[in-house]
Amino acid sequence: MRLTAKQRLFADEYIKSGNATQSAIKAGYSPRTVRSIGQENLTKPDIKAYIDAKMAEIESHKIADAKEVLQFYTRVLRKEETEPEKLMDDDGSEHFYEREPSLKDRLTAAKELMKRYPLSDPLVKEQLRKIRAEAELTEHKSKLFEGGQGNLTKIVFSDDLKPDVEDDTDQKGDESDGTDTKPE
């Protein structure tokens, strides 16, 4: 992005005003050609890229980052943040005073902070401990089961049983199936 000094000045002025003609005048272009030069400069890739990069940089500074938001919540929680409030006197005059955050505002700030730091919540810590213990127990049982160690008995159920070949189809009973039908 190599810009001449005049082009850079034009771009900087354009970022401030948004007016190409006025920016060309302030950058020192000829008064007879400022209108066409201003529009032409906006179509040049290097100048356009410079303007876009500067605009993005300006926008990023306008938007609060996470750290800044957390600091604000902390200031509200600690009553360090105030807001002006207008009061009317009995005689009709008005004056302003700095109002501290209410208890409701402070509780909201505390909740917002806790959302970002859940491990400091005792309930969340206990739930996490329980989940870890259950995971360790399941993993230990799985290792015992796969390795055949311990006193685990493996039982497999199947619902696709077929009658034995030696059984007769009437199921009257014989000596081989344990259902003897002969009277004693």
CSV table of C-alpha atoms in Angstrom, one decimal:
chain,number,residue,atom,x,y,z
A,1,MET,CA,0.0,0.0,0.0
A,2,ARG,CA,2.3,2.8,-1.2
A,3,LEU,CA,0.5,6.1,-1.1
A,4,THR,CA,1.8,9.5,-1.9
A,5,ALA,CA,1.7,12.1,0.9
A,6,LYS,CA,-1.2,13.8,-0.9
A,7,GLN,CA,-3.1,10.5,-1.3
A,8,ARG,CA,-2.6,9.7,2.4
A,9,LEU,CA,-3.8,13.1,3.4
A,10,PHE,CA,-6.8,12.8,1.1
A,11,ALA,CA,-7.7,9.4,2.6
A,12,ASP,CA,-7.3,10.7,6.2
A,13,GLU,CA,-9.5,13.7,5.5
A,14,TYR,CA,-12.1,11.4,3.8
A,15,ILE,CA,-12.2,9.2,6.9
A,16,LYS,CA,-13.0,12.3,9.0
A,17,SER,CA,-15.5,14.0,6.7
A,18,GLY,CA,-16.9,11.3,4.3
A,19,ASN,CA,-16.8,14.0,1.6
A,20,ALA,CA,-14.4,13.3,-1.3
A,21,THR,CA,-14.5,16.8,-2.8
A,22,GLN,CA,-13.7,18.5,0.5
A,23,SER,CA,-11.0,15.9,1.3
A,24,ALA,CA,-9.4,16.6,-2.1
A,25,ILE,CA,-9.4,20.4,-1.4
A,26,LYS,CA,-7.8,19.8,2.1
A,27,ALA,CA,-5.2,17.5,0.6
A,28,GLY,CA,-4.0,20.2,-1.8
A,29,TYR,CA,-5.4,19.1,-5.1
A,30,SER,CA,-6.2,21.8,-7.8
A,31,PRO,CA,-9.5,23.5,-7.0
A,32,ARG,CA,-10.6,23.0,-10.7
A,33,THR,CA,-10.2,19.2,-10.5
A,34,VAL,CA,-11.1,18.4,-6.9
A,35,ARG,CA,-14.5,16.9,-7.7
A,36,SER,CA,-13.1,14.4,-10.3
A,37,ILE,CA,-9.9,13.7,-8.4
A,38,GLY,CA,-11.9,13.0,-5.2
A,39,GLN,CA,-14.1,10.4,-7.0
A,40,GLU,CA,-11.1,8.9,-8.8
A,41,ASN,CA,-9.1,8.5,-5.6
A,42,LEU,CA,-11.9,6.5,-4.1
A,43,THR,CA,-11.7,4.0,-6.9
A,44,LYS,CA,-7.9,3.4,-6.6
A,45,PRO,CA,-7.3,0.1,-4.9
A,46,ASP,CA,-4.4,1.3,-2.7
A,47,ILE,CA,-6.4,4.3,-1.4
A,48,LYS,CA,-9.5,2.2,-0.9
A,49,ALA,CA,-7.6,-0.5,1.0
A,50,TYR,CA,-6.0,2.2,3.2
A,51,ILE,CA,-9.4,3.8,4.0
A,52,ASP,CA,-10.9,0.3,4.7
A,53,ALA,CA,-8.1,-0.7,7.0
A,54,LYS,CA,-8.2,2.6,8.9
A,55,MET,CA,-12.0,2.4,9.2
A,56,ALA,CA,-11.8,-1.2,10.6
A,57,GLU,CA,-9.2,0.0,13.1
A,58,ILE,CA,-11.4,2.8,14.2
A,59,GLU,CA,-14.4,0.5,14.6
A,60,SER,CA,-12.4,-2.0,16.6
A,61,HIS,CA,-11.5,0.7,19.1
A,62,LYS,CA,-15.2,1.7,19.4
A,63,ILE,CA,-16.3,-1.8,20.4
A,64,ALA,CA,-15.6,-2.9,24.0
A,65,ASP,CA,-13.7,-6.1,24.4
A,66,ALA,CA,-14.4,-8.8,27.0
A,67,LYS,CA,-11.9,-7.5,29.5
A,68,GLU,CA,-13.4,-4.0,29.4
A,69,VAL,CA,-16.9,-5.4,29.9
A,70,LEU,CA,-15.8,-7.5,32.9
A,71,GLN,CA,-14.1,-4.5,34.4
A,72,PHE,CA,-17.3,-2.5,34.0
A,73,TYR,CA,-19.3,-5.2,35.8
A,74,THR,CA,-16.8,-5.2,38.6
A,75,ARG,CA,-17.0,-1.5,39.0
A,76,VAL,CA,-20.8,-1.7,39.2
A,77,LEU,CA,-20.6,-4.5,41.8
A,78,ARG,CA,-18.2,-2.4,43.9
A,79,LYS,CA,-20.3,0.8,43.6
A,80,GLU,CA,-17.4,2.6,41.7
A,81,GLU,CA,-19.7,3.3,38.7
A,82,THR,CA,-22.3,6.0,39.1
A,83,GLU,CA,-24.8,7.7,36.9
A,84,PRO,CA,-26.2,11.2,36.9
A,85,GLU,CA,-29.7,11.6,38.1
A,86,LYS,CA,-31.8,14.8,38.0
A,87,LEU,CA,-33.8,15.9,41.0
A,88,MET,CA,-36.4,18.6,41.2
A,89,ASP,CA,-36.4,20.9,44.3
A,90,ASP,CA,-39.5,22.2,45.9
A,91,ASP,CA,-38.9,25.6,44.3
A,92,GLY,CA,-38.9,24.0,40.8
A,93,SER,CA,-35.2,24.2,40.3
A,94,GLU,CA,-33.4,21.1,39.2
A,95,HIS,CA,-29.9,19.8,40.0
A,96,PHE,CA,-28.0,16.6,39.3
A,97,TYR,CA,-26.3,14.2,41.7
A,98,GLU,CA,-24.4,11.0,41.1
A,99,ARG,CA,-26.5,7.9,41.9
A,100,GLU,CA,-24.7,4.7,43.0
A,101,PRO,CA,-25.9,1.4,41.5
A,102,SER,CA,-28.9,-0.1,43.2
A,103,LEU,CA,-28.8,-3.5,44.9
A,104,LYS,CA,-30.6,-4.9,41.9
A,105,ASP,CA,-28.0,-3.5,39.5
A,106,ARG,CA,-25.2,-4.9,41.6
A,107,LEU,CA,-26.8,-8.4,41.8
A,108,THR,CA,-27.2,-8.3,38.0
A,109,ALA,CA,-23.5,-7.4,37.6
A,110,ALA,CA,-22.5,-10.2,40.0
A,111,LYS,CA,-24.6,-12.8,38.0
A,112,GLU,CA,-23.0,-11.7,34.8
A,113,LEU,CA,-19.6,-12.0,36.3
A,114,MET,CA,-20.4,-15.5,37.7
A,115,LYS,CA,-21.5,-16.7,34.2
A,116,ARG,CA,-17.9,-16.0,33.1
A,117,TYR,CA,-16.3,-17.7,36.1
A,118,PRO,CA,-18.5,-20.7,36.8
A,119,LEU,CA,-15.8,-22.7,38.7
A,120,SER,CA,-16.0,-20.3,41.6
A,121,ASP,CA,-19.6,-21.3,42.1
A,122,PRO,CA,-19.8,-24.1,44.8
A,123,LEU,CA,-22.7,-25.9,43.1
A,124,VAL,CA,-20.9,-26.0,39.8
A,125,LYS,CA,-17.7,-27.3,41.5
A,126,GLU,CA,-19.7,-30.1,43.2
A,127,GLN,CA,-21.4,-31.1,40.0
A,128,LEU,CA,-18.1,-31.2,38.2
A,129,ARG,CA,-16.6,-33.4,41.0
A,130,LYS,CA,-19.5,-35.8,40.7
A,131,ILE,CA,-19.2,-36.0,36.9
A,132,ARG,CA,-15.5,-36.7,37.2
A,133,ALA,CA,-16.1,-39.5,39.8
A,134,GLU,CA,-18.7,-41.1,37.7
A,135,ALA,CA,-16.4,-41.0,34.6
A,136,GLU,CA,-13.5,-42.6,36.6
A,137,LEU,CA,-15.8,-45.3,38.0
A,138,THR,CA,-17.2,-46.2,34.5
A,139,GLU,CA,-13.7,-46.2,33.1
A,140,HIS,CA,-12.5,-48.6,35.8
A,141,LYS,CA,-15.5,-51.0,35.3
A,142,SER,CA,-14.8,-51.0,31.6
A,143,LYS,CA,-11.1,-51.9,32.1
A,144,LEU,CA,-12.1,-54.7,34.4
A,145,PHE,CA,-14.7,-56.0,32.0
A,146,GLU,CA,-12.4,-55.9,29.0
A,147,GLY,CA,-9.4,-57.5,30.8
A,148,GLY,CA,-11.4,-60.3,32.4
A,149,GLN,CA,-10.0,-59.3,35.8
A,150,GLY,CA,-12.0,-59.3,39.0
A,151,ASN,CA,-15.1,-61.3,39.8
A,152,LEU,CA,-17.3,-60.0,36.9
A,153,THR,CA,-19.4,-62.6,35.2
A,154,LYS,CA,-20.4,-61.9,31.6
A,155,ILE,CA,-24.0,-62.8,30.8
A,156,VAL,CA,-25.2,-62.6,27.2
A,157,PHE,CA,-28.9,-62.7,26.4
A,158,SER,CA,-30.1,-63.7,23.0
A,159,ASP,CA,-33.7,-63.8,21.7
A,160,ASP,CA,-32.9,-65.9,18.6
A,161,LEU,CA,-33.0,-69.3,20.2
A,162,LYS,CA,-33.9,-72.3,18.0
A,163,PRO,CA,-35.1,-75.7,19.2
A,164,ASP,CA,-32.4,-78.4,19.5
A,165,VAL,CA,-32.3,-81.1,16.8
A,166,GLU,CA,-33.0,-84.0,19.2
A,167,ASP,CA,-36.2,-82.4,20.6
A,168,ASP,CA,-39.4,-83.6,19.0
A,169,THR,CA,-41.8,-81.0,17.7
A,170,ASP,CA,-44.7,-82.1,20.1
A,171,GLN,CA,-42.6,-81.2,23.2
A,172,LYS,CA,-44.1,-84.3,24.9
A,173,GLY,CA,-40.9,-84.7,26.9
A,174,ASP,CA,-38.2,-87.3,26.9
A,175,GLU,CA,-35.2,-88.1,29.0
A,176,SER,CA,-33.0,-85.6,27.1
A,177,ASP,CA,-34.9,-82.4,27.8
A,178,GLY,CA,-35.6,-82.9,31.5
A,179,THR,CA,-39.4,-82.9,31.1
A,180,ASP,CA,-40.3,-86.5,31.8
A,181,THR,CA,-44.0,-87.1,31.1
A,182,LYS,CA,-44.1,-90.7,32.5
A,183,PRO,CA,-46.0,-91.0,35.7
A,184,GLU,CA,-44.0,-92.2,38.6
